[in-house]
Amino acid sequence: MNEKTTNGESEFPGPMDILWHGAAYYPELWPMQSPREELERVRDAGLSVVRIGEFAWSKMEPLEGEFDFSLFEEVMDIALELGLAVVLGTPTATPPIWLTHGHADRTLHDQEGRVMSHGGRQHAAIEHPYVRERCRIIVTEMAKALGAHPALIAWQIDNEFKCDVSEDYGPSVRPVWEEWLKERYETIENLNTAWGTGVWSQEYQDFEQVPFPVKCPGLHNASLLTAWKRFHRERIAGYGAEQAEIVRQFSKAPITHNAGMLFQSNPELVMESMDFVSFDHYVDSDNWYRMVTNYDYWRNLKPDRSFWLMETSSAHNGSLLGFHKPHPKGFVKAEAVAAYALGAKAFCYWVWRQQRAGAELTHGCLMQSWDSPTVGMQACREVEAARQILEPALSGKRVKRAEVALMWSDTGRVMLDTEPHNGLDYCELLTQWSRVLRSTGMHVDVVPEGDSLEGRRVLITPFMPAVSEEMLGRIEAFVRAGGTWIAGPLTGGRTIEHTVPVDRGLGCVEAIAGIRVKHSYPLFNSGAEGVAFDARVELTGWSYLLESEGAKMVGTIEGGPTPGLGFLSENALGEGKVVVLGSEPCGERHDEFLKALFSHYAQGAAVEQWFTVSEGSFVSPWESLDSESSETLIACNFDGEGGSLRLPGRCIDTETGVEIDSEELVSIPAYGFRILAVEPKAYFRRDEEGTAVLVDRV
Ligand code: GAL
């Protein structure tokens, strides 16, 4: 939604219309303070938006059925006067004591049956009919009271679904679990067949017998474990959708939810009912690449709209337990520039003022609990200066859709959770693959399972054990039309019900890959190495050792119990290729090998969005909304070392107006950025050595 957002009654631009800069503010925690003076400070810091309300249920409904939104109305009135926009959060993550006190059945139970206490967040059992009803009521009353306020530019539903808790094993879940199973399997026989419950005499005779995966001696059935997680992911998304629907009855402001990549929810499902995407991400400067993975992902959940970064720290993280190291000077600016340059329309801090009470006393902020600006405030001023430069440069443009896509699959994540194969962590693996992919200099999208694949040239789907028929159909069409699909490690080795395929080792994937899996066993600590593209790499993990049935064997295994079999195959299909990576590269040459793999196939697929940029920096290509020909490059440095970029064509530095010749080395200042307008028609391809060569794009 780079076009204007419908924005209800608000006097402000919509969430997608400008580059916002904001912070979370909790007026309910500062009764000794004048909200006007505080909001004046917020405005003077250069911020344009505050998020309020998301934990204030006990202030809004101190006693059951008695509502008071006056503080929030007052804050919104003042914000409006001062020119500050407001995002309102529904407060359902933190119910008041009267909702759960003395009612263990209304609280979430963990896998050991422990009851979650009042005092933290997300402890209420959202499947409990009474809890659910009170959630609906508070959201309704809040939306009625505040939903048409002219300061309001957006709603945030709840806060970070499942960030502090995972699945609920409490009694209120029982009826919905059975209902979900019935809907999915229709008969208990179907469930038994799908899950292979003949193992260990698990067969069920009725849905009411299907257990929660609480502690049992040994391990539960993989299908039960995976189904349980899917069920909860659908339920929490439904909970968000229900609130969004209520809000829409009383308010025209667009709705979002601040999700996170690591929480126990599926962002792709959650965002289906939201108007725009937002997320929270706290990064430390040594791991800056993690934020790039985040931006590359959140940008793709609603590809026709931009997204918000709703929370990050202006300085460091902290809680009662400890803190992270402080961000080096300049890092927060680089973080914000990266966010805006990779498509975010907002960069917001948690939290405006230091928490004076609670569990997060040491968290980074912009103002101390007394009236003194923090190092975070310095960072905020640097961000604001950069934002003002970026805003006109990015207006009327959007980040180009990347030709290279790495799939972040919630199915893969859930299945690796159920079956971690010696401790594989899906999120960490995908983040590392994304880091290596970005380090080639390519422009990358990290895409959800539902990606249309339009405009993609290379699709990479690692660690995705099950590929649904629908997805395989979509991918096959993409390949036949000229795309390159790199599948694996593990991709295809399980059915969607988390059983082992019985037709072929890699199930439906094998059918279009021109291979046959000869053996499937762990190459873990086996001494096996893979050799491909003049590169050699140690192999590990649960592996599929391949023989050709028409495919070219690009990589073969040396050493280990069965040397000579393939681990990397390539099959021509239509205009494109299916590439199977049957084993997991590891060890010292992991990065080098993956880079060689990605570069080889990107070159073969004629990927154009590929920049010669030093490590620690990256380039984000933007296109104009109204003309295909003009392109802007934002080059950013993250590692604080500064970087350089060899330009693909003649460019103009938009800040200085200086023309820079193609092939000239352009420097990127430490934690700094350059905005470069590429001359129309200056496009390039890689030649066989990987060097950029200018071509006319026709
Ligand atoms: C987020 C949460 C905030 C605050 C922050 C601290 O997960 O949404 O309310 O707790 O973490 O880093």
XYZ file of C-alpha atoms and ligand atoms in Angstrom:
710
model
C 0.000 0.000 0.000
C 2.388 2.648 -1.141
C -0.680 4.444 -2.377
C -2.740 6.506 0.112
C -4.235 4.587 2.977
C -7.878 5.067 3.861
C -7.501 6.490 7.272
C -10.868 6.856 8.854
C -11.390 9.986 10.839
C -7.740 10.833 11.281
C -6.280 14.214 10.481
C -2.904 12.614 9.871
C -1.482 10.833 6.852
C -2.108 7.080 6.854
C 0.406 4.524 8.163
C 1.751 3.884 4.662
C 1.878 7.494 3.513
C 5.013 8.890 5.160
C 8.044 7.610 7.064
C 6.908 7.529 10.695
C 9.183 7.715 13.709
C 7.736 6.864 17.101
C 7.793 5.298 20.543
C 5.656 3.356 23.012
C 4.328 5.593 25.782
C 2.504 4.492 28.954
C 0.637 7.471 30.436
C -1.056 5.136 32.958
C 2.322 4.551 34.630
C 3.026 8.242 35.209
C 0.178 9.664 37.337
C 2.635 12.200 38.812
C 3.349 13.674 35.400
C 1.483 15.974 33.057
C 0.743 14.110 29.801
C 0.962 17.443 27.978
C 4.505 18.120 29.147
C 5.490 14.570 28.335
C 4.010 14.701 24.856
C 5.730 18.018 24.251
C 9.010 16.258 24.996
C 8.052 13.491 22.582
C 7.334 16.029 19.885
C 10.557 17.938 20.613
C 12.509 14.717 20.196
C 11.305 14.747 16.581
C 8.923 11.820 16.900
C 5.667 11.793 14.962
C 3.702 8.926 16.533
C 3.112 7.314 19.938
C 1.675 3.886 20.643
C -0.463 3.736 23.780
C -2.843 1.463 25.639
C -1.633 -2.049 24.930
C -1.155 -3.108 28.553
C -3.709 -0.877 30.293
C -6.760 -3.124 30.686
C -6.806 -2.648 34.479
C -6.999 1.138 33.976
C -9.668 0.844 31.292
C -11.854 -1.636 33.196
C -10.764 -1.542 36.849
C -13.830 -3.487 37.922
C -15.705 -5.907 35.765
C -18.067 -3.972 33.521
C -16.897 -0.494 34.661
C -15.101 1.246 31.854
C -12.974 4.375 31.900
C -11.094 5.485 28.815
C -10.757 9.116 29.888
C -6.979 9.094 30.355
C -6.470 7.749 26.855
C -8.917 10.190 25.366
C -7.116 13.045 27.100
C -3.749 11.836 25.802
C -5.159 11.563 22.291
C -6.629 15.074 22.488
C -3.273 16.489 23.539
C -1.417 14.437 20.926
C -3.685 15.845 18.260
C -3.060 19.409 19.402
C 0.679 18.797 19.338
C 0.640 17.141 15.919
C 1.424 13.669 17.190
C -0.399 10.682 15.716
C -1.513 7.762 17.897
C -1.529 3.989 17.502
C -3.866 2.280 19.954
C -3.132 -1.204 21.240
C -5.923 -3.465 22.479
C -4.935 -4.462 26.036
C -5.824 -8.150 25.986
C -2.297 -9.460 26.680
C -2.575 -8.165 30.266
C -5.993 -8.759 31.825
C -6.864 -7.265 35.222
C -6.684 -9.424 38.340
C -10.458 -9.865 38.589
C -10.474 -11.916 35.418
C -8.313 -14.781 36.646
C -8.015 -14.505 40.436
C -9.355 -17.681 42.023
C -10.051 -19.199 38.594
C -7.204 -21.503 37.593
C -9.323 -22.732 34.689
C -9.126 -19.250 33.140
C -5.354 -19.325 32.910
C -2.951 -20.918 30.509
C -1.482 -24.289 31.567
C 1.940 -25.285 30.345
C 2.947 -28.760 29.220
C 3.604 -29.853 32.802
C 0.144 -28.650 33.795
C 1.530 -25.639 35.664
C -0.912 -22.767 35.929
C 0.402 -19.403 34.721
C 0.047 -16.721 37.353
C -1.169 -13.158 37.093
C 1.791 -10.758 37.049
C 3.328 -11.451 33.678
C 1.606 -11.263 30.318
C -0.410 -13.666 28.136
C -1.396 -15.794 31.126
C -5.122 -15.840 30.377
C -6.635 -18.863 28.623
C -8.007 -17.348 25.450
C -10.069 -20.470 24.707
C -11.967 -20.121 27.974
C -15.441 -18.878 26.986
C -15.596 -16.315 29.777
C -12.088 -14.967 29.150
C -12.841 -14.756 25.462
C -16.077 -12.929 26.110
C -14.343 -10.353 28.342
C -11.722 -9.836 25.616
C -14.447 -9.161 23.087
C -16.135 -6.743 25.492
C -13.049 -4.674 26.331
C -12.108 -4.432 22.646
C -15.644 -3.403 21.743
C -15.810 -0.741 24.470
C -12.369 0.597 23.603
C -13.134 0.765 19.887
C -16.449 2.516 20.619
C -14.823 5.039 22.935
C -11.662 5.832 20.982
C -12.040 4.406 17.473
C -13.117 7.614 15.774
C -10.603 9.907 17.452
C -8.880 12.147 14.889
C -5.433 11.444 16.386
C -5.777 7.726 15.681
C -3.886 6.428 12.659
C -3.830 2.698 13.400
C -4.772 -0.101 15.758
C -2.487 -2.754 17.113
C -4.301 -5.940 18.122
C -3.029 -7.327 21.457
C 0.766 -7.482 21.746
C 3.250 -10.009 20.336
C 1.060 -13.123 20.247
C 2.818 -16.045 21.946
C 6.036 -14.206 22.735
C 6.052 -15.284 26.382
C 4.023 -18.496 26.215
C 3.541 -21.347 23.802
C 0.682 -23.826 23.536
C -2.049 -23.970 26.159
C -2.610 -27.427 27.734
C -5.449 -26.249 29.961
C -8.981 -27.681 30.201
C -10.637 -24.945 28.127
C -8.697 -26.127 25.083
C -10.240 -29.616 25.102
C -13.493 -28.874 23.217
C -11.818 -26.693 20.581
C -9.098 -29.291 20.001
C -11.700 -31.969 19.330
C -13.646 -29.662 17.083
C -10.483 -28.836 15.127
C -9.578 -32.507 14.714
C -13.081 -33.365 13.550
C -13.046 -30.602 11.008
C -9.653 -31.638 9.705
C -10.057 -35.426 9.633
C -13.856 -35.901 9.622
C -13.615 -39.462 10.979
C -11.378 -40.979 13.601
C -10.372 -43.641 11.064
C -9.007 -40.913 8.806
C -6.988 -39.523 11.690
C -5.634 -42.967 12.564
C -4.603 -43.534 8.953
C -3.051 -40.086 8.547
C -1.056 -40.359 11.770
C -0.114 -44.031 11.473
C -1.427 -44.697 14.970
C -0.829 -48.439 14.683
C 2.551 -47.646 16.227
C 2.603 -48.537 19.935
C -1.157 -49.264 19.866
C -2.005 -45.600 19.684
C -5.234 -46.141 17.693
C -8.089 -43.895 18.835
C -11.757 -44.843 18.734
C -13.152 -41.381 19.240
C -11.886 -37.807 18.935
C -12.370 -37.335 22.650
C -9.566 -39.844 23.250
C -6.953 -37.927 21.265
C -4.632 -36.589 23.973
C -2.885 -33.285 24.366
C 0.822 -34.014 23.962
C 1.471 -33.713 27.704
C 4.217 -35.742 29.295
C 4.126 -39.406 28.337
C 6.830 -41.991 28.902
C 9.227 -41.464 25.998
C 7.954 -39.525 23.012
C 4.622 -38.817 21.358
C 3.716 -39.522 17.742
C 5.235 -36.915 15.353
C 1.864 -36.340 13.663
C 0.189 -35.503 16.982
C 2.964 -33.090 17.954
C 2.879 -31.294 14.614
C -0.929 -31.165 14.507
C -1.007 -29.719 18.036
C 1.224 -26.813 17.013
C -0.683 -26.163 13.815
C -3.927 -26.135 15.771
C -2.623 -23.511 18.192
C -1.265 -21.379 15.375
C -4.650 -21.360 13.682
C -6.390 -20.543 16.960
C -4.213 -17.572 17.835
C -4.602 -16.188 14.320
C -8.359 -16.588 14.736
C -8.212 -14.733 18.052
C -6.498 -11.810 16.288
C -8.996 -11.908 13.442
C -11.887 -11.783 15.922
C -10.544 -8.618 17.556
C -9.838 -7.013 14.182
C -13.398 -7.670 13.122
C -14.760 -6.013 16.272
C -12.529 -2.963 15.847
C -13.657 -2.566 12.229
C -17.257 -2.171 13.355
C -16.395 1.033 15.208
C -13.270 2.419 13.596
C -11.956 3.080 10.132
C -8.301 3.186 11.155
C -6.146 0.410 9.628
C -5.289 -2.544 11.878
C -2.054 -4.381 12.530
C -0.449 -6.764 15.002
C 3.165 -6.531 16.172
C 4.409 -10.023 15.440
C 7.882 -11.527 15.740
C 9.742 -14.178 13.776
C 10.620 -16.236 16.831
C 7.265 -16.337 18.621
C 5.083 -19.455 18.707
C 2.675 -18.191 16.087
C 2.559 -18.221 12.305
C 2.881 -14.607 11.081
C 1.566 -15.539 7.675
C -1.734 -16.674 9.209
C -1.898 -13.833 11.741
C -1.437 -11.171 9.064
C -4.247 -12.501 6.884
C -6.803 -10.545 8.883
C -4.656 -7.440 9.431
C -4.607 -4.390 7.169
C -0.878 -3.993 7.349
C 2.102 -5.825 8.772
C 4.149 -4.772 11.761
C 6.761 -6.530 13.826
C 9.130 -6.104 16.748
C 12.808 -6.808 16.591
C 15.622 -6.225 19.036
C 19.041 -6.691 17.539
C 22.517 -6.391 18.962
C 25.115 -4.746 16.802
C 27.253 -7.897 16.368
C 24.303 -9.656 14.786
C 23.107 -6.885 12.529
C 22.341 -9.300 9.690
C 19.406 -10.607 11.728
C 17.555 -7.358 11.159
C 18.103 -7.649 7.409
C 16.488 -11.103 7.484
C 13.585 -9.576 9.388
C 13.041 -6.689 6.989
C 13.387 -9.002 3.978
C 10.695 -11.227 5.496
C 8.118 -8.757 6.822
C 8.198 -6.875 3.526
C 6.845 -10.002 1.833
C 3.885 -10.857 4.032
C 1.730 -8.300 2.260
C 3.823 -7.573 -0.814
C 1.545 -4.805 -2.078
C 1.953 -2.837 1.176
C 4.799 -1.582 3.248
C 5.203 -2.553 6.900
C 6.074 -1.044 10.276
C 8.840 -1.784 12.713
C 6.728 -1.301 15.848
C 9.396 -1.927 18.488
C 13.131 -1.828 18.755
C 15.501 -0.460 21.365
C 17.128 2.927 21.092
C 20.075 1.694 23.152
C 20.027 -1.854 24.574
C 17.638 -4.477 25.938
C 17.193 -5.084 29.624
C 15.019 -6.746 32.246
C 15.411 -7.833 35.882
C 17.634 -10.656 34.688
C 20.210 -8.630 32.795
C 20.892 -6.556 29.729
C 22.585 -6.545 26.354
C 25.596 -4.449 25.527
C 24.762 -0.900 24.437
C 24.542 -0.151 20.739
C 27.681 1.539 19.417
C 27.254 5.147 18.408
C 25.666 5.304 14.982
C 24.230 1.785 15.042
C 20.613 2.766 15.731
C 20.768 5.173 12.815
C 22.038 2.334 10.600
C 19.232 0.129 11.912
C 16.631 2.754 11.058
C 18.109 3.484 7.649
C 18.076 -0.248 6.927
C 14.446 -0.452 8.013
C 13.344 2.432 5.825
C 15.618 1.356 2.953
C 14.179 -2.151 3.028
C 10.617 -0.898 2.951
C 9.474 -0.052 6.498
C 7.191 2.961 6.871
C 7.841 3.325 10.584
C 10.694 2.954 13.010
C 9.448 2.946 16.615
C 11.177 2.479 19.945
C 10.262 0.564 23.002
C 10.184 2.503 25.254
C 9.904 6.293 25.418
C 10.635 6.651 29.157
C 12.558 4.296 31.415
C 10.245 1.948 33.299
C 10.135 3.150 36.893
C 8.518 -0.079 38.105
C 7.904 -3.601 36.911
C 10.253 -6.116 35.340
C 12.059 -4.033 32.732
C 13.811 -1.379 34.820
C 17.065 -1.604 32.874
C 15.685 -1.491 29.339
C 16.977 1.130 26.897
C 14.763 4.204 26.480
C 14.821 7.826 25.333
C 14.232 9.524 28.692
C 15.385 8.392 32.118
C 12.700 7.928 34.761
C 13.768 11.390 35.903
C 13.880 14.199 33.380
C 17.094 13.527 31.594
C 17.544 12.406 27.996
C 19.443 9.141 27.515
C 21.973 7.930 24.961
C 18.879 6.575 23.241
C 17.754 10.157 22.711
C 21.024 10.957 20.944
C 20.422 7.989 18.683
C 16.864 9.139 18.074
C 18.090 12.518 16.862
C 20.505 10.867 14.443
C 17.682 8.664 13.165
C 15.433 11.663 12.669
C 18.077 13.491 10.633
C 18.506 10.428 8.397
C 14.744 9.955 8.103
C 14.366 13.484 6.829
C 16.878 12.807 4.069
C 15.309 9.477 3.127
C 11.697 10.595 3.094
C 11.769 12.677 -0.103
C 14.164 10.223 -1.767
C 11.833 7.265 -1.210
C 8.508 8.940 -1.745
C 6.572 7.557 -4.737
C 8.841 4.523 -4.922
C 8.907 0.982 -3.595
C 11.511 -1.659 -2.899
C 11.919 -3.824 -5.961
C 10.550 -7.313 -5.743
C 13.587 -9.560 -5.499
C 14.407 -12.111 -8.148
C 15.909 -14.365 -5.490
C 13.574 -15.690 -2.803
C 14.369 -17.717 0.305
C 11.281 -19.401 1.728
C 10.607 -19.049 5.480
C 8.131 -21.868 6.023
C 6.121 -22.133 9.193
C 5.451 -25.764 8.243
C 9.204 -26.324 8.207
C 9.557 -24.570 11.533
C 6.841 -26.625 13.210
C 8.218 -29.888 11.835
C 11.762 -29.148 12.948
C 10.359 -28.356 16.360
C 8.714 -31.773 16.447
C 11.725 -33.512 14.922
C 14.842 -31.417 15.475
C 17.344 -33.994 14.173
C 20.014 -33.444 16.823
C 18.972 -29.941 17.757
C 18.276 -28.124 14.480
C 16.772 -24.704 15.103
C 14.721 -23.666 12.081
C 14.785 -19.915 12.766
C 18.518 -19.897 13.326
C 19.241 -21.985 10.230
C 17.093 -19.788 8.012
C 18.675 -16.660 9.440
C 22.137 -18.024 8.640
C 21.101 -18.983 5.109
C 19.668 -15.529 4.634
C 22.914 -13.986 5.925
C 25.021 -15.971 3.470
C 22.641 -15.260 0.611
C 22.734 -11.527 1.336
C 26.530 -11.642 1.580
C 26.673 -12.465 -2.148
C 25.428 -8.911 -2.798
C 22.115 -10.131 -4.211
C 18.846 -8.424 -3.441
C 16.769 -11.003 -1.554
C 13.198 -11.519 -0.425
C 12.511 -13.911 2.439
C 9.079 -15.200 1.542
C 6.203 -16.965 3.280
C 4.742 -20.195 1.932
C 1.962 -18.403 0.097
C 4.301 -16.327 -2.091
C 2.978 -16.124 -5.656
C 6.527 -16.611 -7.060
C 5.765 -13.966 -9.647
C 8.934 -12.261 -10.829
C 11.175 -14.721 -9.016
C 14.081 -16.339 -10.826
C 15.512 -18.438 -8.024
C 13.535 -19.997 -5.163
C 15.389 -21.607 -2.255
C 13.461 -23.803 0.192
C 15.765 -25.341 2.797
C 14.629 -27.364 5.819
C 11.019 -27.688 4.692
C 10.279 -31.384 5.286
C 6.753 -31.277 3.850
C 5.747 -29.730 0.555
C 1.996 -29.635 0.025
C 0.537 -30.636 -3.334
C -0.693 -27.097 -3.800
C 2.772 -25.689 -3.221
C 4.436 -28.267 -5.428
C 2.023 -27.324 -8.231
C 2.894 -23.650 -7.829
C 6.616 -24.372 -7.760
C 6.466 -26.708 -10.752
C 4.709 -24.022 -12.810
C 7.405 -21.539 -11.734
C 10.169 -23.942 -12.802
C 8.573 -24.800 -16.127
C 8.364 -21.096 -16.870
C 12.123 -20.703 -16.346
C 12.647 -20.568 -12.566
C 15.311 -22.409 -10.623
C 14.166 -24.214 -7.488
C 16.815 -25.190 -4.957
C 15.161 -27.713 -2.606
C 16.776 -29.025 0.539
C 18.303 -29.980 2.894
C 15.423 -32.142 4.183
C 12.838 -30.666 1.791
C 10.334 -33.360 0.791
C 11.377 -36.011 3.316
C 8.086 -35.973 5.245
C 4.398 -35.881 4.342
C 2.259 -32.953 5.429
C 0.982 -35.166 8.308
C 4.537 -35.675 9.485
C 4.998 -39.267 8.368
C 7.617 -40.730 6.027
C 6.621 -40.897 2.342
C 6.240 -44.466 1.135
C 6.540 -43.951 -2.615
C 9.952 -42.284 -2.745
C 12.471 -40.972 -0.218
C 11.777 -37.344 -1.049
C 8.125 -37.919 -1.872
C 6.565 -35.586 -4.387
C 9.767 -33.526 -4.763
C 11.576 -36.498 -6.229
C 8.966 -36.877 -8.921
C 10.089 -33.680 -10.662
C 13.745 -33.808 -9.669
C 14.943 -36.622 -11.953
C 16.516 -38.501 -9.059
C 15.943 -41.450 -6.781
C 16.989 -41.502 -3.156
C 19.134 -44.582 -2.695
C 19.753 -44.233 1.036
C 18.562 -41.943 3.747
C 20.625 -41.869 6.934
C 22.590 -39.349 9.018
C 25.923 -38.240 7.599
C 26.496 -36.685 11.020
C 30.128 -37.171 12.107
C 30.640 -39.648 9.261
C 33.630 -37.947 7.639
C 31.600 -37.527 4.423
C 32.377 -34.509 2.257
C 30.549 -33.160 -0.736
C 32.341 -31.952 -3.850
C 30.674 -29.610 -6.326
C 31.669 -26.533 -8.389
C 35.337 -27.000 -7.495
C 34.299 -26.581 -3.859
C 34.409 -29.127 -1.087
C 32.348 -29.093 2.078
C 31.758 -31.256 5.114
C 28.291 -32.818 5.165
C 26.087 -33.572 8.136
C 22.542 -34.125 9.290
C 19.797 -36.423 8.129
C 20.717 -36.888 4.464
C 19.245 -38.167 1.237
C 21.875 -39.828 -0.944
C 20.937 -39.543 -4.555
C 21.129 -41.510 -7.794
C 20.210 -40.006 -11.129
C 17.039 -40.801 -13.007
C 17.748 -38.239 -15.675
C 19.133 -35.425 -13.504
C 22.723 -34.227 -13.755
C 24.611 -35.115 -10.563
C 26.393 -31.862 -9.783
C 27.780 -32.895 -6.412
C 29.068 -36.254 -5.222
C 30.006 -37.571 -1.827
C 33.510 -38.602 -0.841
C 34.108 -40.616 2.311
C 31.461 -41.794 4.774
C 29.742 -45.200 4.578
C 28.498 -44.879 0.955
C 30.912 -42.747 -1.095
C 30.164 -42.038 -4.737
C 26.467 -41.228 -4.380
C 25.141 -37.765 -5.137
C 24.210 -35.006 -2.692
C 23.430 -32.273 -5.223
C 21.434 -32.819 -8.399
C 20.089 -30.628 -11.161
C 17.176 -31.538 -13.400
C 16.019 -29.566 -16.414
C 12.237 -29.130 -16.376
C 10.509 -26.971 -18.973
C 12.528 -23.772 -19.189
C 13.899 -24.107 -15.652
C 15.683 -26.384 -13.208
C 14.993 -28.376 -10.069
C 18.067 -28.597 -7.867
C 18.089 -30.953 -4.882
C 20.538 -30.532 -2.023
C 20.290 -33.856 -0.230
C 22.537 -33.141 2.734
C 23.461 -30.302 5.045
C 26.718 -28.427 4.422
C 28.566 -27.648 7.644
C 31.963 -26.817 9.100
C 34.466 -24.152 8.121
C 33.504 -24.107 4.463
C 29.752 -23.856 5.073
C 29.453 -20.219 4.016
C 31.831 -20.524 1.102
C 29.970 -23.544 -0.233
C 26.513 -22.000 0.073
C 27.787 -18.846 -1.612
C 29.148 -20.913 -4.504
C 25.810 -22.739 -4.767
C 23.717 -19.558 -4.719
C 25.995 -17.696 -7.124
C 26.119 -20.588 -9.585
C 22.357 -20.837 -9.857
C 21.718 -17.090 -9.742
C 24.073 -16.662 -12.631
C 22.393 -19.498 -14.517
C 19.005 -17.880 -13.911
C 20.302 -14.496 -15.160
C 19.637 -12.698 -11.873
C 20.133 -8.966 -12.395
C 19.656 -7.581 -8.892
C 23.149 -8.459 -7.822
C 25.546 -5.852 -6.504
C 29.255 -5.725 -6.001
C 29.207 -4.523 -2.422
C 31.609 -5.182 0.419
C 30.563 -7.427 3.303
C 28.936 -5.565 6.170
C 27.034 -3.342 3.737
C 24.138 -3.985 1.429
C 22.186 -2.383 -1.368
C 18.438 -2.026 -1.617
C 17.084 -1.267 -5.098
C 13.939 0.883 -5.375
C 11.738 1.519 -8.354
C 9.416 4.337 -9.079
C 5.722 3.574 -8.762
C 4.874 5.224 -12.024
C 7.760 4.349 -14.317
C 9.743 1.161 -14.691
C 12.861 2.871 -15.891
C 14.038 4.876 -12.931
C 15.825 3.103 -10.131
C 17.269 4.298 -6.849
C 19.834 2.390 -4.838
C 20.152 2.821 -1.095
C 23.497 1.524 0.097
C 23.886 1.089 3.870
C 26.722 0.035 6.102
C 26.038 -1.980 9.265
C 29.233 -3.340 10.645
C 30.517 0.124 11.556
C 33.591 -0.413 9.381
C 32.283 1.433 6.338
C 32.039 -0.225 2.975
C 32.161 0.186 -0.754
C 30.019 -0.464 -3.749
C 30.870 -0.842 -7.408
C 28.051 0.725 -9.343
C 26.142 -1.158 -11.975
C 25.691 1.934 -14.098
C 26.133 5.671 -14.175
C 24.594 7.120 -11.022
C 23.867 10.435 -9.414
C 24.441 10.848 -5.706
C 21.094 12.394 -4.868
C 22.396 14.253 -1.826
C 25.319 15.990 -3.540
C 24.131 15.921 -7.146
C 27.527 14.525 -8.149
C 27.598 12.114 -11.083
C 29.451 8.892 -10.565
C 30.631 6.724 -13.414
C 29.690 3.107 -13.697
C 32.282 0.727 -12.319
C 33.577 3.477 -10.041
C 34.077 2.381 -6.462
C 31.718 4.328 -4.202
C 32.390 4.438 -0.489
C 29.696 3.975 2.146
C 30.486 5.712 5.454
C 30.591 3.668 8.682
C 26.956 3.151 9.778
C 26.117 5.563 6.982
C 24.274 5.407 3.706
C 24.286 6.692 0.130
C 21.265 7.364 -2.045
C 22.127 6.818 -5.681
C 19.871 7.422 -8.657
C 20.729 4.986 -11.413
C 20.559 6.295 -14.948
C 17.642 4.828 -16.803
C 18.529 1.769 -18.832
C 21.731 1.113 -16.954
C 21.257 -2.555 -16.187
C 23.771 -5.270 -15.861
C 24.268 -8.982 -15.921
C 26.982 -11.191 -14.555
C 29.383 -12.773 -17.004
C 30.840 -16.207 -16.383
C 33.405 -14.879 -13.939
C 30.677 -13.173 -11.959
C 31.699 -9.669 -13.107
C 28.930 -7.123 -13.698
C 28.539 -6.194 -17.358
C 26.264 -3.405 -18.510
C 23.466 -4.489 -20.789
C 20.497 -2.758 -22.305
C 17.334 -3.980 -20.688
C 14.810 -4.578 -23.390
C 8.643 -6.719 23.707
C 7.327 -6.255 24.315
C 7.490 -4.921 25.015
C 8.705 -4.929 25.898
C 9.906 -5.243 25.042
C 11.217 -5.214 25.782
O 8.645 -8.089 23.521
O 6.342 -6.142 23.329
O 6.320 -4.668 25.772
O 8.540 -5.899 26.886
O 9.749 -6.530 24.498
O 12.293 -5.565 24.940
